[in-house]
Amino acid sequence: MVASLLFSCLFLTCWGGNNNGNNMANFQLNDDVLGLIVFKSDLQDPSSHLASWNEDDVSACSWRFVRCDPATGRVSEVTLDGLGLSGKIGRGLEKLQHLKVLSLSHNNISGTITPSLALSNTLESLNLSHNTLSGPIPTSLVSIMSSVRFLDLSQNSFSGQVPQNLFQNCPSLHYLSLSWNMLEGSIPTSISRCSLLNTLNLSNNDFSGNVDFSAIWSLKRLRTLDLSNNAFSANLPSGISAIHNLKEMLLQNNHFSGPLPDDIGLCLHLKRLDLSDNVFTGPLPASLGGLYSLTFLKASNNLLTNELPQWIGNMSSLEYLDLSNNQFAGSVPASVGNLRSLTYLDLSDNKFVGGIPPSLASISKLSFIYLRGNGFNGSIPEGLFGSLGFLEEIDFSHNELAGSIPKEIGLLSKLKYLNLSWNDLHSEMPPKLGLLQNLTVLDLQRNSLYGSIPEDLCDSGNLAILQLDGNSLNGDIPDEIGNCTSLYLLSLCHNNLSGSIPKSMSKLNKLKVLKLEFNELSGEIPQELGMLQNLLAVNISYNRLTGRLPTGSIFQNLDKSSLEGNLGLCSPLLKGPCKMNVPKPLVLDPNAYNNQMQRNDASSSSIPSRIHHHKFLSVSAIVAISAAFVIILGVIAISLLNVSVRRRLAFVDNALESMCSSSSRSGSPPTGKLILFDSRSSSSSSSLSSISNPESLLSKASEIGEGVFGTVHKVALGSSQGGLMVAIKRLVTSNIIQYPEDFDREVRILGKARHPNLIALKGYYWTPQMQLLVTEYAPNGSLQAKLHERLPSTPPLSWPNRFKILLGIAKGLAHLHHSFRPPIIHYNIKPSNILLDENCNAKISDFGLARLLIKLDRHVMSNRFQSALGYVAPELACQSLRVNEKCDIYGFGVMILELVTGRRPVEYGEDNVLILKDHVRVLLEQGNVLECVDPSMSDYPEDEVLPVLKLALVCTSQIPSSRPSMAEVVQILQVIKTPIPQRMEMF
Ligand SMILES: *[C@@H]1O[C@H](CO)[C@@H](O)[C@H](O)[C@H]1NC(C)=O
Ligand SMILES: *[C@@H]1O[C@H](CO)[C@@H](O)[C@H](O)[C@H]1NC(C)=O
């Protein structure tokens, strides 16, 4: 309130001297008071630093942060640096007509400055740096330039161009910094009028355009020139030597080009020269050699050429030399050894050849040496590292170095980073690296290292990256690898390492990447590795590994390329037998539900506590059945539920039927086209012109089946196609995706699901009225027909065939669940969707069709899918449970029971309903489960049938999370089928 009153006073000059005195001095003093109070009123001062600024005072000279000129009694300095002030710069300052110094740096003052803000033209120093001021640089600053010596507007958010007339009259300007703003445009050439300038800092803006360097070279007092991190362009003419006192020239990260000025070496006081990240060309000018004071020279990322001159050794003060990423060639002169003050040397990514100069050994303070990406050859000079005790980082990678790795490397106690990769070093691993407390990166990949991995490598425990791949290392991976607890990348691939993967690796709980491929590692992968929760990538392919993959972590989700080429890993993605070192029979013990103790024992792979007369060993994930009594209750609940579902389904079936018949309404003739996915790559497609009218084709085709998604026809494609048989499914149109693009996308995803146990989707035909899916044709009919609708004349399925069918379905489902993100869920697993070829290979059909529905809610799913009684996973009928791929595992479990018993999942007697799953469970509990085995199957091995039945009961667990994953199911089936001698081979 007071402020606004004062403010209006200020500009109406209403001051009447109503404060006792009327004399002139008093009036003047109060002008300062008034100005500062108004200035203060625009600021927030959370720490009350300006509490002493009292509007009732006669003079401001006693206020904190304010100074007056004793001669005039007027305010001459206001210094408010770092007081945590925010708010705006207001016009109160205009009243301070004798102000010489105004410093507001390191606050949070924001907003734009009024373009007309008229500061006193006696101002000598203005520092607004380190605030958040924005908008253009006020044009009114031109009026203070005649007096100002120091102007710092750095570290704000000023934008726009520098006012063209800013440097019209700047006779006193010594210091100008506009750095770290967002200024753009070019620099007025009138800058050359500021002839006393000794610091010009325009760095870190968006300036562009040509810099007139002849104007800059005329600023003879310049000590610091910083134009870095802009988009300036220009050639640098000679004449720089006129700036006699130049100490620092920072031009990095612009578009400066052309040769370096040849007289640059005459700026004898130059200490710091940064030319990096430009497009300078040509050689280093010979005059540079005279810069005895230069401590910092960085010219990386240019196009500089020629050899590194002998005189480089004359720049004896150099502490930092970076010439990386240029086109320097030839050998490095021995004279670099004269740079005794050097701590940082980077000659990487040039075309240097020849040996590493042994004279480097005399640069005793060297901490960082990078020679990466050149053609250095010969061996690493003897004794080099012995005398360079300060080395922290060494990168000699990507050269042609031969010979051995000097042993003294283990004595470099400060070493953090060692990279000798991609050379031709022929050597054992250097000893004592484990003693290097700070070593975090050790990269020796792609050499010819031999011998074994030293046991003490991990003694310090700080190693984060260890890359030894592509060598000839042999022997075991030492147990002590577990001491490398900071590791996040471990790459030992492409060596000759043997033995088993040490259990101790499970202690590497930061590990993200583990690469062990192409070695001779054998045995099983320790299950404990499943505890490595941070793993993102694992490759164990091409070893001699066997057995199950660890559960947990990412092992279950590895793709084929990370697993293949082993002796017998259990995975749905791999062909060939899986070798286990566990004896039969497995415990797939559904009775274990009663055992509360097992609830938390999920990850244990050891023998559970309750053992009957058999000697049981468990497959961990399977015994992981939890919540004992919940399941018992659930059995009762589902029995009731199934009865109610049955009633509802009769109604739903009727409704579906009427939908189907109304689906083919007459309309305009379809103008669709047939899209066939290329069999070689499902992403490309070709229209088959030979089928001009799919509808006429359909009329000729014979209908072979009907499902919830529509009718299926068998069609022979024209003789030009070699009489290829395909199946065409005509979709029921209701609820199907309306937009051809969406339909195309979804069908193409399904078309990518290629697997020996899946019916391949070959293409589609789309019009608004009609959608057809073209799939592979399976001549041998469905499992439903083979199992439940068998003619007495055809022989029953044998146990080996039944098992083969089960394993095939499991592999197909595992592919759908584990090779796609998100997984493709079938939702409708039942025998009529399992087709068979002549060799009893199962092929799953109708998978993923749910993706073609507009709306996929639970109602649609439970009605349209798994509508056959008995296959409905309980969660599909229960609104509150999350539905995921586990509902397919339920359906699969029911199908196992059907295959083993030959019965339907639900059978109706005179006055009772037999629910197969519960029936088998009861028999199992009574100890005579083999009674339920299909009597038409004369001969079967009990030690396979029994665990398969138990697997079925586990798969049909009421609780989705208690069901195994499809990958685990495949592993278990593989184990069950493995002949006993092989399973025992490890003992
Ligand atoms: C290891 O690094 C730490 C932190 O940078 C440092 O304090 C310590 O001196 C280093 N140890 C050695 C042996 O150089
Ligand atoms: C390294 O690991 C081994 C065996 O795993 C252990 O006996 C030893 O104590 C560990 N050493 C250190 C320094 O942790």
PDB file of N, CA, C and O in Angstrom, residues 121 123 140-149 151 163-174 188 190-196:
ATOM      1  N   ASN A 121      23.420   8.145 -15.370  1.00  0.00           N
ATOM      2  CA  ASN A 121      24.529   8.070 -16.319  1.00  0.00           C
ATOM      3  C   ASN A 121      25.869   8.365 -15.666  1.00  0.00           C
ATOM      4  O   ASN A 121      26.843   8.660 -16.323  1.00  0.00           O
ATOM      5  N   LEU A 123      26.702   5.761 -13.663  1.00  0.00           N
ATOM      6  CA  LEU A 123      26.935   4.371 -13.277  1.00  0.00           C
ATOM      7  C   LEU A 123      28.258   3.855 -13.867  1.00  0.00           C
ATOM      8  O   LEU A 123      28.527   4.024 -15.049  1.00  0.00           O
ATOM      9  N   SER A 140      17.729   1.152 -23.172  1.00  0.00           N
ATOM     10  CA  SER A 140      18.164   2.341 -22.433  1.00  0.00           C
ATOM     11  C   SER A 140      19.564   2.175 -21.840  1.00  0.00           C
ATOM     12  O   SER A 140      20.155   3.147 -21.383  1.00  0.00           O
ATOM     13  N   LEU A 141      20.088   0.911 -21.852  1.00  0.00           N
ATOM     14  CA  LEU A 141      21.450   0.737 -21.334  1.00  0.00           C
ATOM     15  C   LEU A 141      22.454   1.557 -22.146  1.00  0.00           C
ATOM     16  O   LEU A 141      23.529   1.883 -21.658  1.00  0.00           O
ATOM     17  N   VAL A 142      22.092   1.883 -23.378  1.00  0.00           N
ATOM     18  CA  VAL A 142      22.998   2.662 -24.225  1.00  0.00           C
ATOM     19  C   VAL A 142      23.452   3.933 -23.503  1.00  0.00           C
ATOM     20  O   VAL A 142      24.619   4.316 -23.578  1.00  0.00           O
ATOM     21  N   SER A 143      22.518   4.500 -22.713  1.00  0.00           N
ATOM     22  CA  SER A 143      22.847   5.779 -22.075  1.00  0.00           C
ATOM     23  C   SER A 143      23.871   5.647 -20.950  1.00  0.00           C
ATOM     24  O   SER A 143      24.519   6.612 -20.583  1.00  0.00           O
ATOM     25  N   ILE A 144      24.009   4.456 -20.390  1.00  0.00           N
ATOM     26  CA  ILE A 144      25.018   4.339 -19.317  1.00  0.00           C
ATOM     27  C   ILE A 144      26.368   3.928 -19.877  1.00  0.00           C
ATOM     28  O   ILE A 144      27.371   3.943 -19.176  1.00  0.00           O
ATOM     29  N   MET A 145      26.407   3.519 -21.168  1.00  0.00           N
ATOM     30  CA  MET A 145      27.649   2.961 -21.701  1.00  0.00           C
ATOM     31  C   MET A 145      28.784   3.981 -21.722  1.00  0.00           C
ATOM     32  O   MET A 145      29.946   3.615 -21.730  1.00  0.00           O
ATOM     33  N   SER A 146      28.433   5.250 -21.714  1.00  0.00           N
ATOM     34  CA  SER A 146      29.507   6.248 -21.759  1.00  0.00           C
ATOM     35  C   SER A 146      30.299   6.265 -20.458  1.00  0.00           C
ATOM     36  O   SER A 146      31.470   6.638 -20.441  1.00  0.00           O
ATOM     37  N   SER A 147      29.671   5.820 -19.361  1.00  0.00           N
ATOM     38  CA  SER A 147      30.395   5.866 -18.095  1.00  0.00           C
ATOM     39  C   SER A 147      30.763   4.482 -17.579  1.00  0.00           C
ATOM     40  O   SER A 147      31.667   4.342 -16.761  1.00  0.00           O
ATOM     41  N   VAL A 148      30.058   3.424 -18.055  1.00  0.00           N
ATOM     42  CA  VAL A 148      30.196   2.153 -17.358  1.00  0.00           C
ATOM     43  C   VAL A 148      31.528   1.474 -17.697  1.00  0.00           C
ATOM     44  O   VAL A 148      32.008   1.523 -18.831  1.00  0.00           O
ATOM     45  N   ARG A 149      32.151   0.906 -16.655  1.00  0.00           N
ATOM     46  CA  ARG A 149      33.407   0.178 -16.830  1.00  0.00           C
ATOM     47  C   ARG A 149      33.169  -1.337 -16.776  1.00  0.00           C
ATOM     48  O   ARG A 149      33.859  -2.111 -17.413  1.00  0.00           O
ATOM     49  N   LEU A 151      30.206  -4.349 -16.868  1.00  0.00           N
ATOM     50  CA  LEU A 151      28.819  -4.696 -17.170  1.00  0.00           C
ATOM     51  C   LEU A 151      28.696  -6.218 -17.236  1.00  0.00           C
ATOM     52  O   LEU A 151      29.280  -6.876 -18.092  1.00  0.00           O
ATOM     53  N   PRO A 163      21.341  -4.817 -28.622  1.00  0.00           N
ATOM     54  CA  PRO A 163      20.959  -3.570 -29.314  1.00  0.00           C
ATOM     55  C   PRO A 163      22.113  -3.095 -30.198  1.00  0.00           C
ATOM     56  O   PRO A 163      23.260  -3.036 -29.754  1.00  0.00           O
ATOM     57  N   GLN A 164      21.797  -2.766 -31.450  1.00  0.00           N
ATOM     58  CA  GLN A 164      22.838  -2.437 -32.437  1.00  0.00           C
ATOM     59  C   GLN A 164      23.703  -1.257 -32.011  1.00  0.00           C
ATOM     60  O   GLN A 164      24.895  -1.209 -32.318  1.00  0.00           O
ATOM     61  N   ASN A 165      23.107  -0.323 -31.256  1.00  0.00           N
ATOM     62  CA  ASN A 165      23.880   0.875 -30.893  1.00  0.00           C
ATOM     63  C   ASN A 165      24.523   0.776 -29.512  1.00  0.00           C
ATOM     64  O   ASN A 165      25.011   1.761 -28.978  1.00  0.00           O
ATOM     65  N   LEU A 166      24.498  -0.460 -28.909  1.00  0.00           N
ATOM     66  CA  LEU A 166      24.997  -0.589 -27.535  1.00  0.00           C
ATOM     67  C   LEU A 166      26.452  -0.120 -27.416  1.00  0.00           C
ATOM     68  O   LEU A 166      26.848   0.475 -26.425  1.00  0.00           O
ATOM     69  N   PHE A 167      27.255  -0.383 -28.447  1.00  0.00           N
ATOM     70  CA  PHE A 167      28.677  -0.079 -28.348  1.00  0.00           C
ATOM     71  C   PHE A 167      29.062   1.216 -29.076  1.00  0.00           C
ATOM     72  O   PHE A 167      30.215   1.450 -29.386  1.00  0.00           O
ATOM     73  N   GLN A 168      28.028   2.050 -29.317  1.00  0.00           N
ATOM     74  CA  GLN A 168      28.293   3.311 -30.008  1.00  0.00           C
ATOM     75  C   GLN A 168      29.320   4.163 -29.271  1.00  0.00           C
ATOM     76  O   GLN A 168      30.215   4.742 -29.855  1.00  0.00           O
ATOM     77  N   ASN A 169      29.151   4.166 -27.969  1.00  0.00           N
ATOM     78  CA  ASN A 169      30.001   5.028 -27.158  1.00  0.00           C
ATOM     79  C   ASN A 169      30.328   4.287 -25.872  1.00  0.00           C
ATOM     80  O   ASN A 169      29.563   4.313 -24.930  1.00  0.00           O
ATOM     81  N   CYS A 170      31.495   3.611 -25.878  1.00  0.00           N
ATOM     82  CA  CYS A 170      31.818   2.793 -24.712  1.00  0.00           C
ATOM     83  C   CYS A 170      33.265   3.014 -24.310  1.00  0.00           C
ATOM     84  O   CYS A 170      34.036   2.067 -24.213  1.00  0.00           O
ATOM     85  N   PRO A 171      33.636   4.264 -24.086  1.00  0.00           N
ATOM     86  CA  PRO A 171      35.063   4.577 -23.909  1.00  0.00           C
ATOM     87  C   PRO A 171      35.650   3.987 -22.633  1.00  0.00           C
ATOM     88  O   PRO A 171      36.860   3.831 -22.532  1.00  0.00           O
ATOM     89  N   SER A 172      34.779   3.650 -21.651  1.00  0.00           N
ATOM     90  CA  SER A 172      35.334   3.192 -20.374  1.00  0.00           C
ATOM     91  C   SER A 172      35.220   1.694 -20.180  1.00  0.00           C
ATOM     92  O   SER A 172      35.735   1.147 -19.219  1.00  0.00           O
ATOM     93  N   LEU A 173      34.486   1.016 -21.037  1.00  0.00           N
ATOM     94  CA  LEU A 173      34.147  -0.381 -20.781  1.00  0.00           C
ATOM     95  C   LEU A 173      35.391  -1.271 -20.709  1.00  0.00           C
ATOM     96  O   LEU A 173      36.156  -1.374 -21.656  1.00  0.00           O
ATOM     97  N   HIS A 174      35.589  -1.890 -19.558  1.00  0.00           N
ATOM     98  CA  HIS A 174      36.684  -2.840 -19.369  1.00  0.00           C
ATOM     99  C   HIS A 174      36.194  -4.274 -19.413  1.00  0.00           C
ATOM    100  O   HIS A 174      36.883  -5.152 -19.889  1.00  0.00           O
ATOM    101  N   PRO A 188      27.589  -6.686 -32.919  1.00  0.00           N
ATOM    102  CA  PRO A 188      27.831  -5.443 -33.663  1.00  0.00           C
ATOM    103  C   PRO A 188      29.341  -5.209 -33.806  1.00  0.00           C
ATOM    104  O   PRO A 188      30.081  -5.335 -32.830  1.00  0.00           O
ATOM    105  N   SER A 190      30.728  -2.589 -34.047  1.00  0.00           N
ATOM    106  CA  SER A 190      31.114  -1.415 -33.259  1.00  0.00           C
ATOM    107  C   SER A 190      31.778  -1.785 -31.942  1.00  0.00           C
ATOM    108  O   SER A 190      32.300  -0.928 -31.230  1.00  0.00           O
ATOM    109  N   ILE A 191      31.801  -3.081 -31.615  1.00  0.00           N
ATOM    110  CA  ILE A 191      32.467  -3.523 -30.386  1.00  0.00           C
ATOM    111  C   ILE A 191      33.917  -3.027 -30.376  1.00  0.00           C
ATOM    112  O   ILE A 191      34.500  -2.783 -29.315  1.00  0.00           O
ATOM    113  N   SER A 192      34.482  -2.824 -31.583  1.00  0.00           N
ATOM    114  CA  SER A 192      35.891  -2.403 -31.645  1.00  0.00           C
ATOM    115  C   SER A 192      36.091  -1.003 -31.065  1.00  0.00           C
ATOM    116  O   SER A 192      37.201  -0.593 -30.777  1.00  0.00           O
ATOM    117  N   ARG A 193      34.988  -0.263 -30.861  1.00  0.00           N
ATOM    118  CA  ARG A 193      35.130   1.065 -30.238  1.00  0.00           C
ATOM    119  C   ARG A 193      35.396   0.972 -28.751  1.00  0.00           C
ATOM    120  O   ARG A 193      35.807   1.950 -28.125  1.00  0.00           O
ATOM    121  N   CYS A 194      35.094  -0.175 -28.152  1.00  0.00           N
ATOM    122  CA  CYS A 194      35.310  -0.302 -26.705  1.00  0.00           C
ATOM    123  C   CYS A 194      36.788  -0.632 -26.509  1.00  0.00           C
ATOM    124  O   CYS A 194      37.164  -1.759 -26.152  1.00  0.00           O
ATOM    125  N   SER A 195      37.617   0.336 -26.728  1.00  0.00           N
ATOM    126  CA  SER A 195      39.044   0.045 -26.881  1.00  0.00           C
ATOM    127  C   SER A 195      39.734  -0.317 -25.577  1.00  0.00           C
ATOM    128  O   SER A 195      40.847  -0.800 -25.594  1.00  0.00           O
ATOM    129  N   LEU A 196      39.075  -0.115 -24.443  1.00  0.00           N
ATOM    130  CA  LEU A 196      39.711  -0.495 -23.174  1.00  0.00           C
ATOM    131  C   LEU A 196      39.297  -1.883 -22.700  1.00  0.00           C
ATOM    132  O   LEU A 196      39.692  -2.333 -21.632  1.00  0.00           O
TER     133      LEU A 196
END
